[in-house]
Backbone as JSON, one array per atom type, in Angstrom:
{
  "sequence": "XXXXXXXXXXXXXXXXXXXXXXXXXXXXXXXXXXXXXXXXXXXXXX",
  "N": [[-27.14, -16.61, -0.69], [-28.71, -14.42, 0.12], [-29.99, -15.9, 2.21], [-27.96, -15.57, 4.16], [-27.61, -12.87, 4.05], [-30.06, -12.35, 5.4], [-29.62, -13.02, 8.25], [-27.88, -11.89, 8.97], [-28.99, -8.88, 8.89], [-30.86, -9.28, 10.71], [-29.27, -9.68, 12.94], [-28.16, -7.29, 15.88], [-25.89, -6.48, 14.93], [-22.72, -5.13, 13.5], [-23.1, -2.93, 10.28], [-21.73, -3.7, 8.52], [-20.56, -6.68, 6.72], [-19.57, -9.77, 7.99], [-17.83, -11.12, 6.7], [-16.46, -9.52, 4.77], [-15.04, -7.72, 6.93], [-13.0, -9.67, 8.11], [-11.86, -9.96, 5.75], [-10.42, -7.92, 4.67], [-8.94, -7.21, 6.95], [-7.48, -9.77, 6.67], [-5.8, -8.7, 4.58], [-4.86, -6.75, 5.06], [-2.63, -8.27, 7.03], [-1.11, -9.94, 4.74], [-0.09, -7.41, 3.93], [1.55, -6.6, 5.49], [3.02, -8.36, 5.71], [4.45, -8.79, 3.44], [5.98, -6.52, 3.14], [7.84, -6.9, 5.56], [9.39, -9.0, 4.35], [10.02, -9.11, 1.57], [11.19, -10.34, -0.56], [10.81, -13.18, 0.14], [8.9, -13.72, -0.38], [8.59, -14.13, -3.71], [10.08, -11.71, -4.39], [10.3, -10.44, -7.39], [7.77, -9.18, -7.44], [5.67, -7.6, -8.58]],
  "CA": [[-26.58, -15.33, -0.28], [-30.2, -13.93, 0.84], [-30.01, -15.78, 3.73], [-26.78, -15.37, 4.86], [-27.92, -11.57, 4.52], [-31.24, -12.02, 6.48], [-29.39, -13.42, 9.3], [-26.87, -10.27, 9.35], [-29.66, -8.0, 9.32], [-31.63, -9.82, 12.18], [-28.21, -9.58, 14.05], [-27.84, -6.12, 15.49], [-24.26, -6.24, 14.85], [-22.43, -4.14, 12.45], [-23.9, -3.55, 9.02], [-20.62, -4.66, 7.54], [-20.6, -8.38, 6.37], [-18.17, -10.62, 8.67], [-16.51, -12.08, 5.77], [-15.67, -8.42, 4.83], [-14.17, -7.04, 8.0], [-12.16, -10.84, 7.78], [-11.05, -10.2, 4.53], [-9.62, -7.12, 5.14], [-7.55, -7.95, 7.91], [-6.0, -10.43, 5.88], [-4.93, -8.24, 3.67], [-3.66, -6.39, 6.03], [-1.79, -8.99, 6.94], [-0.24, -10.16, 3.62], [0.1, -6.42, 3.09], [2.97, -6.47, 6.57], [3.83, -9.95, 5.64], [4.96, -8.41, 2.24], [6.57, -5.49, 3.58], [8.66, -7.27, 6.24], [9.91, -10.31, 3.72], [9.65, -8.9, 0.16], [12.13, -11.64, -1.02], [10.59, -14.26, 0.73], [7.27, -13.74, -1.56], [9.66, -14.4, -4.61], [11.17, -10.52, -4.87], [9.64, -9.89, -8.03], [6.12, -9.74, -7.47], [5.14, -5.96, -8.82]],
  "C": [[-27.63, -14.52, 0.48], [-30.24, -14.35, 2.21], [-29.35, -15.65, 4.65], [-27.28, -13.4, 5.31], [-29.08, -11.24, 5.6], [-30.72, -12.36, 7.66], [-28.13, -12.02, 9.98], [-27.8, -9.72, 9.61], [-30.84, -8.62, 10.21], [-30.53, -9.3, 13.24], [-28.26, -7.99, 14.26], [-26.16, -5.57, 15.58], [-23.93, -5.16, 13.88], [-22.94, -4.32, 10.86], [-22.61, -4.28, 8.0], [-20.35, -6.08, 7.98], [-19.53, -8.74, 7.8], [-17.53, -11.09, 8.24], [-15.79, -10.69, 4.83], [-14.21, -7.86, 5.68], [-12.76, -8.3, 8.01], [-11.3, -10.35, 6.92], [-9.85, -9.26, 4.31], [-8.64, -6.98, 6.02], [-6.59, -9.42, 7.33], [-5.34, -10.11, 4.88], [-4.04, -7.27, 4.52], [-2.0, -7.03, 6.42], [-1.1, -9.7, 5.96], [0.2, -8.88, 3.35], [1.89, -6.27, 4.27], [3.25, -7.41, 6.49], [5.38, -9.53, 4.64], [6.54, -7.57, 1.97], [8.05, -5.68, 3.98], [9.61, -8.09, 5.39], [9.5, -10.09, 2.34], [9.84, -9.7, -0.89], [11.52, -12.93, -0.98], [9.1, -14.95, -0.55], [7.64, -14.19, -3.33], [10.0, -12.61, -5.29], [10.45, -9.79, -5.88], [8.57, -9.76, -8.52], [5.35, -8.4, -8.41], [4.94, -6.64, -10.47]]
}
């Protein structure tokens, strides 16, 4: 995990991870998957 981090902070990219910003957008997307096709997910997911 250390070096995955030393290689982020060499990069001068954003300080947020890349498997963050990822992860988040796929929740995004299960979150309008969900939305659209509530049923489809089997209905009673809550």
């Amino acid at each position: 995990m250390s070096a995955i981090r030393n290689i982020t902070d060499k990069d001068d990219g954003p300080s947020e991870p890349p498997w963050t910003a990822a992860k988040s957008a796929l929740e995004q997307e299960a979150t309008r998957a969900g939305s659209i096709r509530p049923t489809a997910a089997g209905g009673d997911c809550e």
